[in-house]
Amino acid sequence: MTKSLRPAVVLLGAQRFDPSLGAAVSELGVTGRIAIITAGWQEREAEDEELSAHLGDRTVNLQLHARGDALFREDPALRDAHRERQASLRHRQDFYRIRLEHELEADRVICTRTAPAEILAEQVQASLDGIRELDQWHLRLCARIRTEFEARWDLANRPSVVRHRQEIAEILSGCDAVAIAGGHVATLVNRLVLFGIADLVQHHTVFAWSAGAMAISDRIVLFHDSPPQGPGASEILDAGLGLIPGVVVLPEPERRLHLDRKDRVQRLVRRFEPATCLALPARSRITWRDGVFSSAHDVLQLRPSGRALAFGVRPRRVSAS
Amino acid sequence: MSARLAIHKLIDGRIDAGRIQAFLHGRKFPIVEGTSVTFVWMGHADSVQLRHWIFGLESSNALSRVPGTDLWYLTLEIPPNSRVEYKYEIHRGGHSGWIEDPLNPNRARDPFGANSVLQSEGYEDPTWTNHDPVTRPGAIEPFTFESNALGRRTGHLYLPARFRRSRQYPLLVVHDGSDYLKYAGMQTVLDNLIHRLEIPDMIVAFTDSPDRLQEYANDERHARYVTEELVPDLAARFPLYDQPQARCIMGASFGAVSALSTAYRYPGFWGRLLVQSGSFAFTDIGKRNRRGPLFDRVVEFVNTYRAQPKAVSERVFVSCGVYESLIYENRSMVPLLSATGMDVRFVEARDGHNWENWRDRLREGLSWLMPGPLMFIYE
């Protein structure tokens, strides 16, 4: 029997109103302390009483948001540089979005045209390739900006950062698992990266929901099919921690995705393939271990056919009667 | 064959006081039956007119009296999703007066008083315009400002709930600020849209003018006051993002002209523009527009802009009601604005030149110009 490369990672849907985290923790037999990360809640990070009670009051909050604020107070040069980098990333995101919206609009127009099937298929594929290429380009750009920043400011050895990382490592050494809550995904992933959480949780079971689940994937996709300003366009934000490679995490599908729109679902799947697109409704959960998913509860997998099916259900061909 | 209208069912039978009372009882007025809308007034008069502000229809339409009664009615075809503000003009004994519809409790207020409101089939007050008890309210405070350009100015400043000095905020400047607060419920709208994550936490300066027809008609002093005096003062006192994308200026009617002309005088400074039912009067020949001398300076500005349009901002949201005469001018502006390379979105509504029209477009406009963290927050 081969030894597991790392402990399990559990992805969950929204936990706000009817949490299923406790059941997931019990199922994996985690009995020790659990470190919680609520940095996505930003200034409300410390308001974790309900979460802690749900987990049996055996939690310790790593306070990554407050640590970030403290770190920047202690190290104003790093704070200014970080703020400058964030502004630079926002600019890049804006320009990426401009290009993306035009690519998606071209795709939409092409899909409505009448043409011989083979020409249409070729052109639709070309549109899709263009969108995928743009996504990849943006991901590479974000990665380069982050890498350059970390190298320039030598985060791995910078005393102000190292001190916090050591403190976090010490706390984690007394914990069996880490629970990463949802919230603001950009804030969350920034804090996770700043404090090197990917390396520090290698030997911990990880439970992550909503934005937390997005942040530990290898590619964070922002999405909403019907935002108030008009038809929504899914966009890449950045790379996540990469704890579960090859998965696009889509929480809150109940209010963010038109899963009944086969064309939209199909396009989303094809855009990110070969990654697996998982929609995580409230109370859903799924366990990932060594590249294999198991114990899926109410998780939906978006399929190339344009359908969203319960994870593990093989799509059936429907023949016309 | 379509169903007979309620008023016809009444008229076609024998009319007596009991049947009229039954007709009036427990019914919403005006009576909306598909696209047919029946306006009803009950009382003694020589004649009754419906007065409304729908451009394209006769502004005065006579109601008919049901013979032998004091019941008056008029049926019009009104498209779905319309909002129409109206009054009745009652003529009696050589006198006349305008009144609100006593059978319709729905009112819209404006600086001139109030109008009755018809909501046609499909129209509903947007939920985000109503007070939501779970929404945390922002703080609003009056301010005075000693302007070198214009002397003492007044207005109100809005700070979002959970305002923190450690954060940075975008800035929105609103012309006719007190009217937007009073008649478009803009504080409630901001509170709700922020709570729903549809717009970011923002600081809003609601500015007022004691002489808007002068100062909003492409007045250099006003543009200087807002851009060179008010914004730097706010930036010194509050943590504002120092980027055009985080600065929006908006207004309606003459306030929209002022927003555009201010951005025109400071190109690139205001990265976001929201112009509602802009009074963008222009001429294709000559200098005098049919709207009269009040518009002369507006016409001069808009003609200049039309002759040499230029990008003054990054994103411009334009809205206008199709029942207002300015729809022509606004539709004419959109291709000009777009041709400069600015990102322009134009939205029409079946509504008139009024504050609730401008209120109803705020969500789409603000969330497009300055999207909130909705795409970033997954609880």
XYZ file of C-alpha atoms in Angstrom:
700
model
C 0.000 0.000 0.000
C 1.454 3.393 -0.970
C 1.729 6.116 1.593
C -0.362 9.226 1.023
C 1.619 12.188 -0.321
C -0.225 14.640 1.847
C -3.254 14.531 4.116
C -6.683 15.077 2.634
C -8.050 18.346 1.362
C -11.804 18.835 1.728
C -13.633 21.380 -0.384
C -16.961 22.613 0.922
C -19.805 24.868 -0.153
C -20.908 27.940 1.768
C -20.984 27.427 5.529
C -22.686 30.598 6.608
C -26.202 29.434 7.417
C -26.158 25.659 7.672
C -22.603 24.451 8.176
C -21.502 20.977 7.148
C -17.892 21.461 8.194
C -18.343 19.575 11.463
C -19.557 16.487 9.616
C -16.551 16.630 7.287
C -14.170 16.951 10.232
C -15.795 13.961 11.961
C -15.727 11.899 8.804
C -11.951 12.291 8.549
C -11.478 11.569 12.241
C -9.786 14.836 13.055
C -9.847 15.066 16.833
C -7.057 17.515 17.594
C -6.856 21.278 17.391
C -7.830 23.048 14.227
C -6.171 26.221 13.007
C -8.643 28.529 11.333
C -7.983 31.140 8.708
C -10.643 33.831 8.390
C -8.528 36.461 6.629
C -11.153 36.636 3.875
C -13.452 38.276 6.406
C -10.966 41.139 6.518
C -11.550 43.448 9.507
C -14.147 41.002 10.881
C -11.516 38.290 11.003
C -11.739 37.918 14.763
C -15.537 37.403 14.761
C -15.101 33.644 14.651
C -17.162 32.603 17.693
C -19.795 30.700 15.696
C -17.214 28.891 13.620
C -15.211 27.988 16.677
C -18.309 26.726 18.493
C -19.289 24.652 15.455
C -15.883 22.975 15.636
C -16.183 22.263 19.350
C -14.117 25.195 20.617
C -10.825 23.591 19.715
C -9.698 26.215 17.257
C -6.946 28.744 17.072
C -7.226 31.627 14.618
C -4.020 32.304 12.706
C -5.179 35.925 12.308
C -3.520 36.373 8.961
C -5.364 39.578 8.227
C -4.375 41.219 11.480
C -0.845 39.853 11.054
C -0.694 41.450 7.644
C -1.698 44.803 9.096
C 0.840 44.419 11.898
C 3.558 43.406 9.480
C 2.927 46.436 7.305
C 3.011 48.726 10.334
C 6.343 47.239 11.344
C 7.757 47.310 7.832
C 6.446 50.404 6.005
C 8.793 49.923 3.056
C 7.282 46.513 2.416
C 3.794 47.953 2.921
C 4.369 50.633 0.272
C 5.853 48.147 -2.147
C 2.986 45.733 -1.542
C 0.428 48.462 -2.094
C 2.205 49.436 -5.315
C 2.190 45.833 -6.479
C -1.506 45.501 -5.758
C -2.236 48.661 -7.734
C -0.177 47.259 -10.564
C -2.093 43.975 -10.459
C -5.404 45.838 -10.456
C -4.330 47.772 -13.539
C -3.386 44.537 -15.267
C -6.684 42.993 -14.261
C -8.562 45.941 -15.783
C -6.737 45.645 -19.085
C -7.147 41.872 -19.138
C -10.873 42.371 -18.547
C -11.125 44.806 -21.452
C -9.514 42.292 -23.800
C -11.513 39.426 -22.371
C -14.859 41.182 -22.792
C -14.076 41.777 -26.450
C -12.988 38.171 -26.964
C -16.165 36.910 -25.303
C -18.298 39.265 -27.342
C -16.655 38.045 -30.539
C -17.319 34.481 -29.442
C -20.962 35.303 -28.750
C -21.432 36.915 -32.154
C -19.709 34.075 -33.968
C -21.885 31.520 -32.206
C -25.015 33.248 -33.485
C -23.860 33.324 -37.128
C -25.139 30.982 -39.769
C -22.403 29.209 -41.690
C -21.499 25.736 -42.888
C -21.030 23.536 -39.826
C -17.336 22.877 -40.344
C -16.534 26.574 -40.771
C -18.573 27.472 -37.738
C -16.890 24.777 -35.644
C -13.473 25.983 -36.747
C -14.282 29.606 -35.896
C -15.871 28.780 -32.542
C -12.765 26.783 -31.679
C -10.566 29.716 -32.713
C -12.559 32.029 -30.428
C -12.180 29.612 -27.575
C -8.457 29.247 -28.218
C -8.123 33.021 -28.129
C -9.884 33.232 -24.772
C -7.821 30.399 -23.331
C -4.621 31.980 -24.546
C -5.595 35.302 -22.994
C -6.369 33.569 -19.682
C -2.991 31.844 -19.724
C -1.192 35.048 -20.622
C -2.819 36.852 -17.717
C -1.977 34.031 -15.325
C 1.657 34.098 -16.406
C 1.777 37.867 -16.030
C 0.383 37.734 -12.491
C 2.816 34.966 -11.585
C 5.756 36.967 -12.939
C 4.750 40.071 -10.986
C 4.413 38.055 -7.787
C 7.685 36.193 -8.307
C 9.585 39.383 -9.005
C 8.078 40.992 -5.926
C 9.009 38.095 -3.675
C 12.525 37.985 -5.032
C 13.064 41.707 -4.839
C 11.851 41.948 -1.281
C 13.311 38.571 -0.327
C 10.205 37.546 1.580
C 11.638 34.135 2.449
C 14.407 35.774 4.478
C 13.024 39.168 5.376
C 13.099 39.309 9.188
C 9.683 40.953 9.593
C 8.047 38.258 7.468
C 10.092 35.371 8.804
C 9.108 36.182 12.378
C 5.396 35.863 11.530
C 5.941 32.722 9.494
C 7.757 31.149 12.415
C 4.976 32.063 14.801
C 2.410 30.566 12.438
C 4.495 27.412 12.025
C 4.669 27.038 15.773
C 0.897 27.343 16.126
C 0.377 24.876 13.302
C 2.686 22.373 14.939
C 0.043 21.951 17.617
C -2.811 21.500 15.158
C -4.048 18.533 13.154
C -5.952 20.476 10.558
C -6.466 23.863 9.009
C -9.865 25.313 8.141
C -9.894 28.118 5.583
C -13.081 30.164 5.484
C -14.545 32.072 2.547
C -14.795 35.823 2.153
C -12.841 38.171 -0.076
C -10.817 35.844 -2.241
C -8.174 38.385 -3.291
C -7.506 39.476 0.266
C -7.427 35.872 1.382
C -4.994 34.618 -1.228
C -2.733 37.611 -0.658
C -2.439 36.812 3.020
C -2.010 33.091 2.367
C 0.845 33.788 -0.031
C 2.415 36.522 2.073
C 2.772 34.140 5.006
C 3.786 31.135 2.942
C 0.814 29.041 4.048
C 1.169 26.519 1.203
C 4.450 25.276 2.647
C 3.273 25.411 6.249
C 0.190 23.199 5.780
C 1.841 20.380 3.860
C 1.263 17.951 6.687
C -2.181 19.132 7.728
C -5.602 18.079 6.672
C -7.160 21.128 5.033
C -10.827 22.074 5.010
C -11.631 24.989 2.747
C -14.926 26.492 1.685
C -16.148 29.082 -0.748
C -13.365 31.639 -1.311
C -11.117 29.423 0.813
C -11.602 26.545 -1.629
C -10.931 28.864 -4.564
C -7.769 30.180 -2.924
C -6.184 26.746 -2.565
C -6.830 25.770 -6.178
C -4.206 26.488 -8.802
C -6.299 29.000 -10.747
C -8.800 31.375 -9.176
C -11.752 32.062 -11.441
C -14.062 34.957 -10.554
C -17.544 34.417 -11.889
C -21.142 35.603 -11.808
C -23.613 35.005 -14.614
C -25.918 37.866 -13.683
C -24.225 40.733 -11.877
C -26.171 44.011 -11.694
C -24.167 45.699 -14.415
C -25.182 43.177 -17.073
C -24.140 39.773 -18.387
C -21.185 38.584 -16.396
C -17.860 37.427 -17.746
C -15.836 34.912 -15.776
C -12.254 36.001 -15.359
C -9.018 34.689 -13.971
C -7.865 36.505 -10.865
C -4.546 34.842 -10.213
C -2.990 31.556 -9.234
C -3.978 30.090 -5.891
C -1.897 27.916 -3.577
C -2.166 24.934 -5.900
C -3.055 22.397 -3.192
C -5.625 20.845 -5.525
C -4.293 21.191 -9.059
C -6.527 20.902 -12.084
C -9.727 21.967 -10.405
C -11.770 25.122 -10.972
C -13.785 25.803 -7.833
C -17.173 27.451 -8.289
C -18.920 28.154 -4.970
C -22.423 29.598 -4.556
C -23.657 28.241 -7.904
C -27.225 28.704 -6.632
C -26.993 32.463 -7.073
C -24.034 32.913 -9.371
C -24.443 30.414 -12.192
C -27.215 29.730 -14.657
C -26.734 25.982 -14.564
C -29.797 25.561 -16.746
C -28.055 27.440 -19.559
C -26.286 24.627 -21.384
C -24.439 27.014 -23.677
C -22.948 28.955 -20.767
C -22.003 25.827 -18.830
C -20.481 24.268 -21.922
C -18.385 27.321 -22.670
C -17.146 27.516 -19.097
C -16.071 23.875 -19.139
C -14.377 24.085 -22.508
C -12.589 27.284 -21.531
C -10.869 25.658 -18.569
C -10.463 22.065 -19.731
C -8.766 19.775 -18.954
C -9.435 21.158 -15.463
C -12.469 19.807 -13.631
C -15.110 22.445 -12.969
C -16.761 21.774 -9.606
C -19.793 23.709 -8.447
C -20.113 23.720 -4.660
C -23.621 24.553 -3.437
C -24.234 25.218 0.243
C -23.682 22.076 2.387
C -21.861 20.255 -0.420
C -18.425 18.768 0.121
C -15.852 16.562 -1.523
C -12.548 15.087 -0.386
C -9.344 15.180 -2.433
C -6.428 12.928 -1.676
C -3.474 12.158 -3.904
C -5.205 13.471 -6.982
C -8.361 11.451 -6.430
C -11.745 12.744 -5.314
C -13.948 10.790 -2.965
C -16.808 11.222 -0.534
C -18.732 13.687 -2.690
C -21.894 15.127 -1.146
C -24.087 17.260 -3.395
C -21.127 18.515 -5.445
C -21.901 19.210 -9.086
C -19.501 18.674 -11.914
C -19.932 20.843 -14.967
C -19.708 18.660 -18.058
C -18.673 19.370 -21.646
C -22.254 18.505 -22.617
C -23.393 21.669 -20.835
C -25.006 19.806 -17.994
C -24.219 20.039 -14.292
C -24.383 16.561 -12.807
C -23.825 15.215 -9.340
C -20.122 14.457 -9.045
C -19.405 10.861 -9.865
C -22.453 10.432 -12.051
C -21.424 9.441 -15.522
C -23.213 11.476 -18.175
C -25.738 9.423 -20.116
C -26.402 9.877 -23.735
C -30.004 10.916 -24.202
C -31.451 9.549 -27.386
C -34.347 11.150 -29.151
C -37.507 9.087 -28.845
C -60.957 38.513 -28.293
C -59.532 40.439 -25.339
C -61.469 40.783 -22.099
C -63.631 43.853 -21.702
C -62.126 46.596 -19.580
C -63.526 47.203 -16.120
C -64.727 50.676 -17.051
C -66.666 49.302 -20.024
C -68.330 46.675 -17.895
C -69.510 49.469 -15.626
C -70.684 51.756 -18.386
C -72.460 49.079 -20.378
C -74.831 48.319 -17.553
C -77.338 50.392 -15.670
C -75.445 53.054 -13.709
C -76.390 53.899 -10.185
C -74.593 55.098 -7.058
C -74.283 51.600 -5.697
C -72.560 50.266 -8.787
C -70.173 53.220 -8.886
C -69.277 52.695 -5.237
C -68.712 49.025 -5.939
C -66.531 49.951 -8.919
C -64.409 52.304 -6.815
C -64.142 49.994 -3.843
C -61.125 47.715 -3.416
C -59.580 48.551 -6.739
C -56.188 50.063 -7.543
C -56.189 53.231 -9.617
C -55.380 53.894 -12.345
C -56.723 50.535 -13.488
C -54.017 48.597 -15.285
C -55.379 45.859 -17.533
C -52.576 44.665 -19.761
C -51.374 47.685 -21.687
C -54.715 49.455 -21.227
C -54.651 51.944 -18.412
C -57.808 53.658 -17.232
C -57.480 56.903 -15.300
C -60.479 57.639 -13.093
C -61.583 60.706 -11.163
C -64.783 61.159 -9.173
C -66.171 64.614 -8.500
C -68.108 67.578 -9.730
C -66.457 69.426 -12.617
C -67.102 70.995 -15.963
C -64.201 69.128 -17.494
C -61.199 67.095 -16.386
C -57.858 66.776 -18.138
C -55.061 64.293 -17.584
C -51.779 66.214 -17.413
C -48.667 64.140 -17.824
C -45.117 64.514 -19.020
C -44.939 61.859 -21.695
C -43.150 63.347 -24.658
C -44.837 62.056 -27.775
C -48.379 62.078 -26.435
C -50.613 65.113 -26.139
C -49.692 66.591 -22.773
C -53.353 67.190 -22.007
C -56.002 64.537 -22.547
C -59.636 65.002 -21.673
C -61.368 62.512 -19.423
C -64.911 61.537 -20.405
C -67.804 61.828 -18.019
C -69.967 58.776 -17.526
C -73.346 60.248 -18.459
C -75.489 61.267 -15.540
C -72.707 60.801 -12.998
C -69.651 62.582 -11.557
C -67.387 59.760 -12.665
C -64.698 60.662 -15.197
C -62.384 58.325 -17.028
C -59.788 58.051 -19.761
C -58.212 54.905 -21.165
C -54.747 55.065 -22.737
C -52.438 52.431 -24.121
C -49.280 52.498 -22.008
C -46.413 50.080 -22.755
C -45.320 47.630 -20.056
C -42.681 48.639 -17.492
C -43.611 52.295 -17.713
C -43.653 54.873 -14.981
C -45.770 57.900 -15.723
C -46.111 60.901 -13.442
C -49.370 62.810 -13.803
C -51.947 65.135 -12.315
C -55.556 65.956 -13.021
C -56.548 69.428 -14.132
C -60.027 70.163 -12.889
C -62.123 72.893 -14.551
C -65.087 74.089 -12.569
C -67.075 77.337 -12.691
C -64.505 79.195 -14.743
C -61.630 78.163 -12.491
C -59.095 75.415 -12.867
C -56.531 73.712 -10.720
C -54.110 70.788 -10.833
C -54.517 68.062 -8.255
C -52.922 64.757 -7.444
C -55.045 61.673 -8.047
C -57.004 61.090 -4.822
C -57.651 57.455 -5.774
C -53.953 56.674 -6.192
C -51.720 56.765 -3.116
C -48.557 56.385 -5.186
C -46.635 59.683 -5.245
C -43.296 60.927 -6.457
C -41.886 64.074 -4.912
C -39.682 66.651 -6.520
C -38.597 70.229 -5.781
C -41.892 71.479 -7.174
C -44.139 69.307 -5.009
C -45.470 65.878 -5.862
C -47.073 63.984 -8.717
C -49.216 60.917 -8.845
C -47.482 57.929 -10.361
C -48.829 55.329 -12.692
C -46.872 52.090 -12.715
C -47.841 50.118 -15.781
C -47.825 46.367 -16.113
C -44.489 44.885 -15.130
C -43.058 47.886 -13.335
C -42.088 47.351 -9.718
C -40.174 49.584 -7.351
C -36.684 48.072 -7.311
C -36.072 46.337 -4.000
C -32.743 48.086 -3.587
C -34.474 51.465 -3.410
C -36.314 50.491 -0.231
C -34.985 50.583 3.285
C -33.494 47.223 4.225
C -33.276 46.601 7.964
C -30.229 44.355 7.610
C -28.266 47.000 5.737
C -25.865 49.047 7.791
C -26.437 52.724 7.041
C -23.581 54.996 6.126
C -23.149 58.345 7.810
C -24.214 61.567 6.189
C -23.251 65.020 7.326
C -23.774 68.502 5.913
C -20.714 70.459 4.896
C -19.873 74.018 3.948
C -16.920 74.902 1.792
C -15.327 78.289 1.171
C -14.574 78.176 -2.522
C -12.250 80.680 -4.156
C -14.080 80.121 -7.405
C -17.660 80.370 -6.205
C -17.757 81.559 -2.595
C -19.527 79.563 0.095
C -20.830 76.198 -1.072
C -22.888 73.658 0.777
C -23.592 69.968 0.445
C -23.575 66.653 2.241
C -20.846 64.115 2.693
C -21.568 60.382 2.780
C -19.210 57.979 4.511
C -19.941 54.265 4.142
C -20.756 52.044 7.099
C -17.587 50.616 8.640
C -15.567 53.523 7.279
C -11.928 53.069 8.222
C -9.062 55.471 7.787
C -6.721 52.560 7.114
C -8.545 51.852 3.854
C -8.726 53.729 0.585
C -11.986 54.745 -1.063
C -13.230 55.884 -4.439
C -14.972 59.247 -4.626
C -18.301 60.086 -6.203
C -19.353 63.715 -6.668
C -23.084 64.283 -7.179
C -24.612 67.447 -8.615
C -27.921 68.567 -7.119
C -26.884 66.449 -4.180
C -29.663 67.414 -1.788
C -32.268 66.607 -4.429
C -30.700 63.205 -5.110
C -30.859 62.523 -1.375
C -34.394 63.812 -0.936
C -36.137 62.710 -4.117
C -34.055 59.786 -5.380
C -33.445 58.254 -1.941
C -29.791 58.072 -2.760
C -28.531 57.384 0.732
C -30.721 54.291 0.923
C -29.602 53.275 -2.567
C -25.925 53.642 -1.648
C -26.392 51.762 1.630
C -28.150 48.893 -0.134
C -25.818 48.605 -3.104
C -22.776 48.666 -0.844
C -24.365 46.071 1.430
C -25.077 43.873 -1.596
C -21.439 44.258 -2.691
C -22.599 45.700 -6.000
C -20.630 48.914 -5.580
C -17.558 49.436 -3.429
C -17.524 51.299 -0.163
C -17.183 54.864 -1.353
C -17.148 58.442 -0.187
C -19.802 60.587 -1.807
C -19.896 64.372 -1.967
C -23.436 65.602 -2.595
C -22.911 69.145 -3.824
C -25.533 71.855 -4.163
C -25.661 75.037 -6.158
C -27.670 78.139 -5.331
C -27.823 78.964 -9.053
C -27.702 75.682 -10.929
C -28.940 76.974 -14.262
C -25.946 79.304 -14.364
C -23.291 77.216 -12.657
C -24.188 73.892 -14.272
C -24.253 75.322 -17.780
C -20.572 74.836 -18.566
C -19.351 77.315 -15.984
C -15.569 77.316 -15.649
C -15.833 78.401 -12.014
C -17.919 75.419 -11.080
C -15.568 72.965 -12.791
C -12.654 74.585 -10.967
C -14.435 74.462 -7.635
C -15.216 70.770 -7.918
C -11.936 69.622 -9.448
C -9.293 71.941 -8.029
C -10.791 72.793 -4.683
C -13.275 70.239 -3.410
C -11.442 67.075 -4.465
C -8.042 68.124 -3.070
C -9.720 69.144 0.178
C -11.461 65.788 0.478
C -8.257 63.961 -0.458
C -6.448 65.762 2.341
C -9.091 64.769 4.870
C -10.044 61.277 3.729
C -8.167 58.257 2.368
C -9.125 58.489 -1.302
C -7.638 56.508 -4.160
C -5.676 58.917 -6.313
C -6.675 57.421 -9.649
C -9.109 58.577 -12.351
C -10.848 55.178 -12.206
C -11.748 55.911 -8.615
C -13.224 59.354 -9.327
C -16.751 59.619 -10.643
C -18.819 62.710 -11.271
C -22.530 62.565 -11.963
C -25.698 64.519 -12.369
C -29.082 64.717 -14.020
C -30.513 67.231 -16.451
C -28.363 70.398 -16.127
C -26.331 68.479 -13.546
C -25.408 66.022 -16.289
C -24.233 68.877 -18.484
C -22.132 70.063 -15.597
C -20.643 66.595 -15.087
C -19.667 66.329 -18.751
C -18.389 69.896 -19.033
C -16.348 69.526 -15.843
C -14.754 66.369 -17.222
C -14.242 68.167 -20.534
C -12.317 70.938 -18.798
C -10.201 68.401 -16.891
C -9.759 65.529 -19.329
C -8.458 62.362 -17.733
C -9.127 63.504 -14.173
C -12.633 62.090 -13.853
C -12.306 58.482 -14.940
C -15.999 57.761 -14.536
C -19.030 59.795 -15.642
C -22.676 59.131 -14.919
C -25.011 61.414 -16.853
C -28.776 61.079 -16.533
C -31.248 62.749 -18.874
C -28.579 65.268 -19.814
C -29.871 68.596 -21.106
C -27.546 68.240 -24.075
C -29.332 70.763 -26.276
C -27.601 71.529 -29.553
C -28.211 73.041 -32.948
C -27.222 71.808 -36.354
C -27.419 75.339 -37.695
C -27.614 78.641 -35.851
C -26.988 79.199 -32.154
C -30.440 79.345 -30.646
C -32.106 76.099 -29.618
C -35.880 75.815 -29.398
C -35.583 75.398 -25.662
C -34.881 79.098 -25.113
C -32.152 81.369 -23.769
C -31.584 79.379 -20.577
C -29.977 76.784 -22.799
C -27.768 79.157 -24.799
C -24.572 78.335 -22.935
C -25.407 74.649 -22.958
C -25.956 74.783 -26.697
C -22.619 76.543 -27.128
C -20.851 73.845 -25.145
C -22.617 70.885 -26.738
C -22.109 72.316 -30.240
C -18.414 72.694 -29.468
C -18.236 69.153 -28.180
C -20.155 67.782 -31.134
C -17.817 69.570 -33.540
C -14.719 68.110 -31.914
C -15.607 65.299 -29.572
C -12.757 64.040 -27.428
C -12.235 61.410 -24.791
C -12.533 63.100 -21.420
C -13.045 60.056 -19.256
C -12.693 56.282 -19.449
C -16.248 55.140 -18.880
C -19.473 57.002 -19.382
C -22.900 55.766 -18.359
C -25.736 57.609 -20.065
C -29.389 57.103 -19.211
C -32.538 58.790 -20.371
C -36.269 58.220 -20.279
C -37.993 57.564 -23.559
C -40.917 59.704 -22.397
C -38.809 62.845 -22.141
C -38.022 65.160 -25.003
C -34.304 64.960 -24.169
C -34.237 61.399 -25.451
C -33.390 62.854 -28.868
C -30.384 64.774 -27.566
C -29.158 61.877 -25.456
C -29.448 59.350 -28.245
C -27.517 61.785 -30.405
C -24.708 62.081 -27.874
C -24.046 58.382 -27.474
C -22.347 57.663 -30.832
C -20.259 60.802 -30.436
C -19.053 59.781 -27.015
C -18.372 56.227 -28.179
C -16.405 57.365 -31.210
C -13.820 59.013 -28.960
C -12.773 55.609 -27.582
C -14.501 56.067 -24.258
C -16.347 53.028 -22.996
C -19.975 54.138 -23.173
C -23.113 52.411 -21.974
C -26.522 53.858 -22.791
C -29.699 52.785 -21.068
C -33.221 53.902 -21.897
C -36.227 53.479 -19.644
C -39.945 53.948 -20.105
C -39.973 56.894 -17.793
C -39.787 60.670 -17.820
C -37.602 63.521 -16.667
C -37.931 62.851 -12.969
C -36.084 61.769 -9.871
C -37.440 58.242 -9.642
C -36.289 57.539 -13.169
C -32.836 58.721 -12.144
C -33.065 56.672 -8.948
C -34.019 53.511 -10.829
C -30.977 53.721 -13.087
C -28.445 54.189 -10.280
C -27.831 50.518 -9.690
C -26.933 49.691 -13.253
C -24.939 52.878 -13.718
C -22.911 52.866 -10.535
C -22.240 49.124 -10.567
C -20.974 49.341 -14.138
C -18.816 52.401 -13.523
C -17.468 51.233 -10.190
C -18.167 47.542 -9.659
C -18.274 46.413 -6.074
C -16.540 43.369 -4.617
C -19.366 41.012 -5.639
C -17.035 39.122 -7.967
C -14.489 38.782 -5.161
C -16.563 37.722 -2.187
C -17.656 34.110 -1.785
C -18.942 33.517 1.718
